[in-house]
Amino acid sequence: MEQKKIKLSIVILTIFLINLLIPTTYVKAWEIDDDGYVNYIVDGDTFDVTSVGRIRLADINCPELGDPGADEATQFLTSLIYNKDVFIDIDDIYGTGPYGRIIAVVYVYYDDNYFQNINQALLDAGHAVITDYDNEFNPYTWDILVEYDSGAPMWDPVPNDQNWELSTSYSYDVDATDPSGISEYWINDTENFQINNNGLISNK
């Protein structure tokens, strides 16, 4: 029986969804649910992100437009995120607020090792005050910088070339580990193969 040997080139896409930071008395979890490009600033705590929608920064309040300090808060937010990619942790309880805006904690690249928490940056700069609404977030535990994992995931074990008979069903389980977690597996040959989020490859 003729056998066909195919080398599967598999790529893992790691999204920084969950990163546990463990201080001495509690566990804080932060995640990235979505990301996009900031194309419009409404005011100090509201802005638009391409392909995501209108974002309302969770659990902080900046001065309303026309009130003292509003222009300064808007300018400060603009300097941090306008025309930049941002990473969005969306409230897991409600998702959106009463005006249909996405409630979120938002991060932007700070350097090669850290994200900057934009909600906390506005608080630290004196442009916002805490208003602890009913959602998943606790603004009293935020850090201004959070570390992200920029390293590549590790195969466990490394996938090998596989041989199987033509016209027979095929499956092969692969696994990887990463401190930030594995959100999704991808495979380059989607015409002949598919892979699920648990790393199980099968032929079509």
PDB file of C-alpha atoms in Angstrom:
ATOM      1  CA  MET A   1       0.000   0.000   0.000  1.00  0.00           C
ATOM      2  CA  GLU A   2       1.406   3.379  -0.990  1.00  0.00           C
ATOM      3  CA  GLN A   3       2.093   5.685   1.913  1.00  0.00           C
ATOM      4  CA  LYS A   4       2.371   9.440   1.827  1.00  0.00           C
ATOM      5  CA  LYS A   5       4.560  11.372   4.249  1.00  0.00           C
ATOM      6  CA  ILE A   6       3.512  14.942   5.007  1.00  0.00           C
ATOM      7  CA  LYS A   7       5.359  17.325   7.240  1.00  0.00           C
ATOM      8  CA  LEU A   8       2.876  19.429   9.194  1.00  0.00           C
ATOM      9  CA  SER A   9       4.051  22.965   9.785  1.00  0.00           C
ATOM     10  CA  ILE A  10       2.108  24.177  12.824  1.00  0.00           C
ATOM     11  CA  VAL A  11       2.074  27.680  14.221  1.00  0.00           C
ATOM     12  CA  ILE A  12       0.744  28.679  17.628  1.00  0.00           C
ATOM     13  CA  LEU A  13      -0.813  32.082  18.058  1.00  0.00           C
ATOM     14  CA  THR A  14      -0.453  33.191  21.674  1.00  0.00           C
ATOM     15  CA  ILE A  15      -2.812  35.969  22.828  1.00  0.00           C
ATOM     16  CA  PHE A  16      -2.140  37.408  26.283  1.00  0.00           C
ATOM     17  CA  LEU A  17      -5.528  36.510  27.702  1.00  0.00           C
ATOM     18  CA  ILE A  18      -4.713  35.399  31.209  1.00  0.00           C
ATOM     19  CA  ASN A  19      -1.772  36.341  33.278  1.00  0.00           C
ATOM     20  CA  LEU A  20      -1.909  35.702  37.024  1.00  0.00           C
ATOM     21  CA  LEU A  21      -0.067  38.123  39.249  1.00  0.00           C
ATOM     22  CA  ILE A  22       0.194  36.758  42.783  1.00  0.00           C
ATOM     23  CA  PRO A  23       0.891  39.308  45.528  1.00  0.00           C
ATOM     24  CA  THR A  24       1.101  38.227  49.150  1.00  0.00           C
ATOM     25  CA  THR A  25      -2.577  38.457  50.053  1.00  0.00           C
ATOM     26  CA  TYR A  26      -4.638  38.048  46.883  1.00  0.00           C
ATOM     27  CA  VAL A  27      -4.651  36.924  43.280  1.00  0.00           C
ATOM     28  CA  LYS A  28      -5.295  39.381  40.481  1.00  0.00           C
ATOM     29  CA  ALA A  29      -6.234  38.152  37.048  1.00  0.00           C
ATOM     30  CA  TRP A  30      -6.156  40.248  33.898  1.00  0.00           C
ATOM     31  CA  GLU A  31      -6.856  39.200  30.374  1.00  0.00           C
ATOM     32  CA  ILE A  32      -6.922  40.511  26.842  1.00  0.00           C
ATOM     33  CA  ASP A  33     -10.311  39.963  25.195  1.00  0.00           C
ATOM     34  CA  ASP A  34      -9.810  42.138  22.127  1.00  0.00           C
ATOM     35  CA  ASP A  35      -7.451  44.641  20.568  1.00  0.00           C
ATOM     36  CA  GLY A  36      -7.549  47.352  17.952  1.00  0.00           C
ATOM     37  CA  TYR A  37      -6.454  50.775  16.767  1.00  0.00           C
ATOM     38  CA  VAL A  38      -7.680  53.923  18.506  1.00  0.00           C
ATOM     39  CA  ASN A  39      -9.138  56.240  15.863  1.00  0.00           C
ATOM     40  CA  TYR A  40     -11.186  58.744  17.885  1.00  0.00           C
ATOM     41  CA  ILE A  41     -11.089  60.251  21.382  1.00  0.00           C
ATOM     42  CA  VAL A  42     -14.463  61.346  22.793  1.00  0.00           C
ATOM     43  CA  ASP A  43     -13.288  62.641  26.176  1.00  0.00           C
ATOM     44  CA  GLY A  44     -11.008  61.646  29.037  1.00  0.00           C
ATOM     45  CA  ASP A  45     -12.558  58.217  29.614  1.00  0.00           C
ATOM     46  CA  THR A  46     -14.255  57.312  26.307  1.00  0.00           C
ATOM     47  CA  PHE A  47     -12.852  56.554  22.851  1.00  0.00           C
ATOM     48  CA  ASP A  48     -13.399  54.480  19.702  1.00  0.00           C
ATOM     49  CA  VAL A  49     -11.381  51.455  18.606  1.00  0.00           C
ATOM     50  CA  THR A  50     -11.423  50.209  15.017  1.00  0.00           C
ATOM     51  CA  SER A  51     -13.331  46.906  14.631  1.00  0.00           C
ATOM     52  CA  VAL A  52     -14.213  46.881  18.352  1.00  0.00           C
ATOM     53  CA  GLY A  53     -16.443  49.885  19.040  1.00  0.00           C
ATOM     54  CA  ARG A  54     -16.806  52.603  21.642  1.00  0.00           C
ATOM     55  CA  ILE A  55     -14.896  51.951  24.866  1.00  0.00           C
ATOM     56  CA  ARG A  56     -15.747  53.388  28.289  1.00  0.00           C
ATOM     57  CA  LEU A  57     -12.882  52.979  30.745  1.00  0.00           C
ATOM     58  CA  ALA A  58     -14.117  50.983  33.728  1.00  0.00           C
ATOM     59  CA  ASP A  59     -14.447  52.297  37.275  1.00  0.00           C
ATOM     60  CA  ILE A  60     -13.037  55.779  36.697  1.00  0.00           C
ATOM     61  CA  ASN A  61     -14.647  59.136  35.986  1.00  0.00           C
ATOM     62  CA  CYS A  62     -13.020  62.079  34.234  1.00  0.00           C
ATOM     63  CA  PRO A  63     -14.565  65.575  34.156  1.00  0.00           C
ATOM     64  CA  GLU A  64     -17.427  65.930  31.677  1.00  0.00           C
ATOM     65  CA  LEU A  65     -16.808  68.017  28.562  1.00  0.00           C
ATOM     66  CA  GLY A  66     -17.197  71.683  29.447  1.00  0.00           C
ATOM     67  CA  ASP A  67     -16.275  71.125  33.108  1.00  0.00           C
ATOM     68  CA  PRO A  68     -12.924  72.199  34.588  1.00  0.00           C
ATOM     69  CA  GLY A  69     -10.218  69.641  33.828  1.00  0.00           C
ATOM     70  CA  ALA A  70     -12.059  67.989  30.929  1.00  0.00           C
ATOM     71  CA  ASP A  71      -9.740  69.313  28.226  1.00  0.00           C
ATOM     72  CA  GLU A  72      -6.654  68.286  30.184  1.00  0.00           C
ATOM     73  CA  ALA A  73      -7.995  64.749  30.731  1.00  0.00           C
ATOM     74  CA  THR A  74      -8.875  64.409  27.044  1.00  0.00           C
ATOM     75  CA  GLN A  75      -5.441  65.648  25.980  1.00  0.00           C
ATOM     76  CA  PHE A  76      -3.728  63.271  28.392  1.00  0.00           C
ATOM     77  CA  LEU A  77      -5.686  60.265  27.112  1.00  0.00           C
ATOM     78  CA  THR A  78      -4.947  61.333  23.530  1.00  0.00           C
ATOM     79  CA  SER A  79      -1.219  61.396  24.258  1.00  0.00           C
ATOM     80  CA  LEU A  80      -1.370  57.844  25.624  1.00  0.00           C
ATOM     81  CA  ILE A  81      -3.458  55.976  23.062  1.00  0.00           C
ATOM     82  CA  TYR A  82      -4.501  57.972  19.976  1.00  0.00           C
ATOM     83  CA  ASN A  83      -3.347  56.303  16.733  1.00  0.00           C
ATOM     84  CA  LYS A  84      -1.996  53.371  18.756  1.00  0.00           C
ATOM     85  CA  ASP A  85      -2.912  49.726  19.212  1.00  0.00           C
ATOM     86  CA  VAL A  86      -4.599  48.991  22.525  1.00  0.00           C
ATOM     87  CA  PHE A  87      -5.408  45.751  24.336  1.00  0.00           C
ATOM     88  CA  ILE A  88      -8.818  45.488  25.945  1.00  0.00           C
ATOM     89  CA  ASP A  89      -9.963  43.570  29.033  1.00  0.00           C
ATOM     90  CA  ILE A  90     -13.769  43.645  28.705  1.00  0.00           C
ATOM     91  CA  ASP A  91     -16.022  43.302  31.752  1.00  0.00           C
ATOM     92  CA  ASP A  92     -17.031  39.638  31.987  1.00  0.00           C
ATOM     93  CA  ILE A  93     -20.236  40.352  33.927  1.00  0.00           C
ATOM     94  CA  TYR A  94     -22.106  42.846  31.735  1.00  0.00           C
ATOM     95  CA  GLY A  95     -19.794  43.651  28.828  1.00  0.00           C
ATOM     96  CA  THR A  96     -21.451  46.982  28.079  1.00  0.00           C
ATOM     97  CA  GLY A  97     -22.884  49.826  30.140  1.00  0.00           C
ATOM     98  CA  PRO A  98     -26.305  51.525  30.016  1.00  0.00           C
ATOM     99  CA  TYR A  99     -25.304  53.605  26.967  1.00  0.00           C
ATOM    100  CA  GLY A 100     -24.102  50.609  24.958  1.00  0.00           C
ATOM    101  CA  ARG A 101     -20.405  51.360  25.410  1.00  0.00           C
ATOM    102  CA  ILE A 102     -17.942  48.539  26.098  1.00  0.00           C
ATOM    103  CA  ILE A 103     -16.785  48.626  29.730  1.00  0.00           C
ATOM    104  CA  ALA A 104     -13.098  47.766  29.948  1.00  0.00           C
ATOM    105  CA  VAL A 105      -9.664  48.143  31.410  1.00  0.00           C
ATOM    106  CA  VAL A 106      -7.348  49.079  28.561  1.00  0.00           C
ATOM    107  CA  TYR A 107      -3.629  48.512  28.103  1.00  0.00           C
ATOM    108  CA  VAL A 108      -1.027  49.910  25.726  1.00  0.00           C
ATOM    109  CA  TYR A 109       2.553  48.840  25.102  1.00  0.00           C
ATOM    110  CA  TYR A 110       4.897  50.540  27.576  1.00  0.00           C
ATOM    111  CA  ASP A 111       8.165  48.794  26.663  1.00  0.00           C
ATOM    112  CA  ASP A 112       9.407  45.344  25.659  1.00  0.00           C
ATOM    113  CA  ASN A 113       8.265  43.792  28.941  1.00  0.00           C
ATOM    114  CA  TYR A 114       5.228  45.707  30.168  1.00  0.00           C
ATOM    115  CA  PHE A 115       1.774  46.982  29.298  1.00  0.00           C
ATOM    116  CA  GLN A 116       0.585  50.265  30.814  1.00  0.00           C
ATOM    117  CA  ASN A 117      -2.867  50.277  32.439  1.00  0.00           C
ATOM    118  CA  ILE A 118      -4.591  53.335  30.928  1.00  0.00           C
ATOM    119  CA  ASN A 119      -7.318  53.464  33.598  1.00  0.00           C
ATOM    120  CA  GLN A 120      -4.678  53.639  36.324  1.00  0.00           C
ATOM    121  CA  ALA A 121      -2.564  56.136  34.362  1.00  0.00           C
ATOM    122  CA  LEU A 122      -5.453  58.622  34.357  1.00  0.00           C
ATOM    123  CA  LEU A 123      -5.870  58.141  38.109  1.00  0.00           C
ATOM    124  CA  ASP A 124      -2.155  58.564  38.807  1.00  0.00           C
ATOM    125  CA  ALA A 125      -2.034  61.758  36.742  1.00  0.00           C
ATOM    126  CA  GLY A 126      -4.957  63.251  38.672  1.00  0.00           C
ATOM    127  CA  HIS A 127      -7.274  63.383  35.651  1.00  0.00           C
ATOM    128  CA  ALA A 128      -9.785  60.852  37.017  1.00  0.00           C
ATOM    129  CA  VAL A 129     -11.307  59.582  40.246  1.00  0.00           C
ATOM    130  CA  ILE A 130     -12.346  56.046  41.152  1.00  0.00           C
ATOM    131  CA  THR A 131     -16.025  55.161  40.842  1.00  0.00           C
ATOM    132  CA  ASP A 132     -16.288  51.459  41.667  1.00  0.00           C
ATOM    133  CA  TYR A 133     -19.260  50.323  39.581  1.00  0.00           C
ATOM    134  CA  ASP A 134     -20.835  46.850  39.599  1.00  0.00           C
ATOM    135  CA  ASN A 135     -18.550  44.849  37.316  1.00  0.00           C
ATOM    136  CA  GLU A 136     -15.706  42.334  37.496  1.00  0.00           C
ATOM    137  CA  PHE A 137     -12.998  44.926  38.158  1.00  0.00           C
ATOM    138  CA  ASN A 138     -11.510  46.160  41.417  1.00  0.00           C
ATOM    139  CA  PRO A 139      -9.747  49.485  40.796  1.00  0.00           C
ATOM    140  CA  TYR A 140      -8.074  49.356  44.212  1.00  0.00           C
ATOM    141  CA  THR A 141      -5.897  46.435  43.081  1.00  0.00           C
ATOM    142  CA  TRP A 142      -4.699  47.821  39.729  1.00  0.00           C
ATOM    143  CA  ASP A 143      -1.023  48.269  38.927  1.00  0.00           C
ATOM    144  CA  ILE A 144       0.156  50.949  36.520  1.00  0.00           C
ATOM    145  CA  LEU A 145       2.374  48.406  34.711  1.00  0.00           C
ATOM    146  CA  VAL A 146       1.655  44.718  34.112  1.00  0.00           C
ATOM    147  CA  GLU A 147       4.192  42.288  32.766  1.00  0.00           C
ATOM    148  CA  TYR A 148       3.421  40.383  29.605  1.00  0.00           C
ATOM    149  CA  ASP A 149       5.036  37.282  28.199  1.00  0.00           C
ATOM    150  CA  SER A 150       6.680  37.930  24.828  1.00  0.00           C
ATOM    151  CA  GLY A 151       8.437  34.580  24.528  1.00  0.00           C
ATOM    152  CA  ALA A 152       7.414  31.819  22.157  1.00  0.00           C
ATOM    153  CA  PRO A 153       5.372  28.864  23.465  1.00  0.00           C
ATOM    154  CA  MET A 154       7.099  25.518  23.978  1.00  0.00           C
ATOM    155  CA  TRP A 155       5.971  22.297  22.304  1.00  0.00           C
ATOM    156  CA  ASP A 156       5.416  19.467  24.793  1.00  0.00           C
ATOM    157  CA  PRO A 157       6.606  17.276  23.122  1.00  0.00           C
ATOM    158  CA  VAL A 158       7.864  18.690  19.805  1.00  0.00           C
ATOM    159  CA  PRO A 159       5.627  17.403  16.938  1.00  0.00           C
ATOM    160  CA  ASN A 160       7.183  14.815  14.607  1.00  0.00           C
ATOM    161  CA  ASP A 161       6.581  13.911  10.957  1.00  0.00           C
ATOM    162  CA  GLN A 162       3.746  11.404  10.625  1.00  0.00           C
ATOM    163  CA  ASN A 163       3.046   8.593   8.142  1.00  0.00           C
ATOM    164  CA  TRP A 164      -0.375   7.202   7.336  1.00  0.00           C
ATOM    165  CA  GLU A 165      -2.141   5.346   4.552  1.00  0.00           C
ATOM    166  CA  LEU A 166      -3.937   7.301   1.878  1.00  0.00           C
ATOM    167  CA  SER A 167      -7.733   7.532   2.170  1.00  0.00           C
ATOM    168  CA  THR A 168      -7.721   6.657   5.866  1.00  0.00           C
ATOM    169  CA  SER A 169      -8.792   8.897   8.697  1.00  0.00           C
ATOM    170  CA  TYR A 170      -6.008  10.657  10.549  1.00  0.00           C
ATOM    171  CA  SER A 171      -5.617  12.364  13.905  1.00  0.00           C
ATOM    172  CA  TYR A 172      -2.605  13.605  15.838  1.00  0.00           C
ATOM    173  CA  ASP A 173      -2.602  15.368  19.191  1.00  0.00           C
ATOM    174  CA  VAL A 174      -0.102  18.162  19.843  1.00  0.00           C
ATOM    175  CA  ASP A 175       0.393  20.168  23.010  1.00  0.00           C
ATOM    176  CA  ALA A 176       2.196  23.345  23.956  1.00  0.00           C
ATOM    177  CA  THR A 177       2.774  25.285  27.150  1.00  0.00           C
ATOM    178  CA  ASP A 178       3.238  28.969  27.825  1.00  0.00           C
ATOM    179  CA  PRO A 179       3.137  31.077  31.017  1.00  0.00           C
ATOM    180  CA  SER A 180       0.363  33.209  29.500  1.00  0.00           C
ATOM    181  CA  GLY A 181      -1.652  30.205  28.383  1.00  0.00           C
ATOM    182  CA  ILE A 182      -2.437  28.943  24.884  1.00  0.00           C
ATOM    183  CA  SER A 183      -5.545  30.487  23.395  1.00  0.00           C
ATOM    184  CA  GLU A 184      -5.595  28.892  19.971  1.00  0.00           C
ATOM    185  CA  TYR A 185      -3.743  26.519  17.649  1.00  0.00           C
ATOM    186  CA  TRP A 186      -3.302  27.251  13.957  1.00  0.00           C
ATOM    187  CA  ILE A 187      -2.177  25.036  11.087  1.00  0.00           C
ATOM    188  CA  ASN A 188      -0.815  26.167   7.731  1.00  0.00           C
ATOM    189  CA  ASP A 189      -2.490  23.529   5.514  1.00  0.00           C
ATOM    190  CA  THR A 190      -6.176  24.246   6.070  1.00  0.00           C
ATOM    191  CA  GLU A 191      -7.147  22.627   2.768  1.00  0.00           C
ATOM    192  CA  ASN A 192      -6.320  19.115   3.962  1.00  0.00           C
ATOM    193  CA  PHE A 193      -6.240  19.418   7.754  1.00  0.00           C
ATOM    194  CA  GLN A 194      -8.000  21.039  10.670  1.00  0.00           C
ATOM    195  CA  ILE A 195      -6.945  21.608  14.268  1.00  0.00           C
ATOM    196  CA  ASN A 196      -9.132  22.359  17.271  1.00  0.00           C
ATOM    197  CA  ASN A 197      -8.350  24.520  20.298  1.00  0.00           C
ATOM    198  CA  ASN A 198      -7.105  21.468  22.207  1.00  0.00           C
ATOM    199  CA  GLY A 199      -4.396  20.784  19.615  1.00  0.00           C
ATOM    200  CA  LEU A 200      -6.046  17.780  17.921  1.00  0.00           C
ATOM    201  CA  ILE A 201      -5.166  17.635  14.207  1.00  0.00           C
ATOM    202  CA  SER A 202      -7.363  15.639  11.832  1.00  0.00           C
ATOM    203  CA  ASN A 203      -7.690  15.322   8.074  1.00  0.00           C
ATOM    204  CA  LYS A 204     -10.726  16.637   6.237  1.00  0.00           C
TER     205      LYS A 204
END
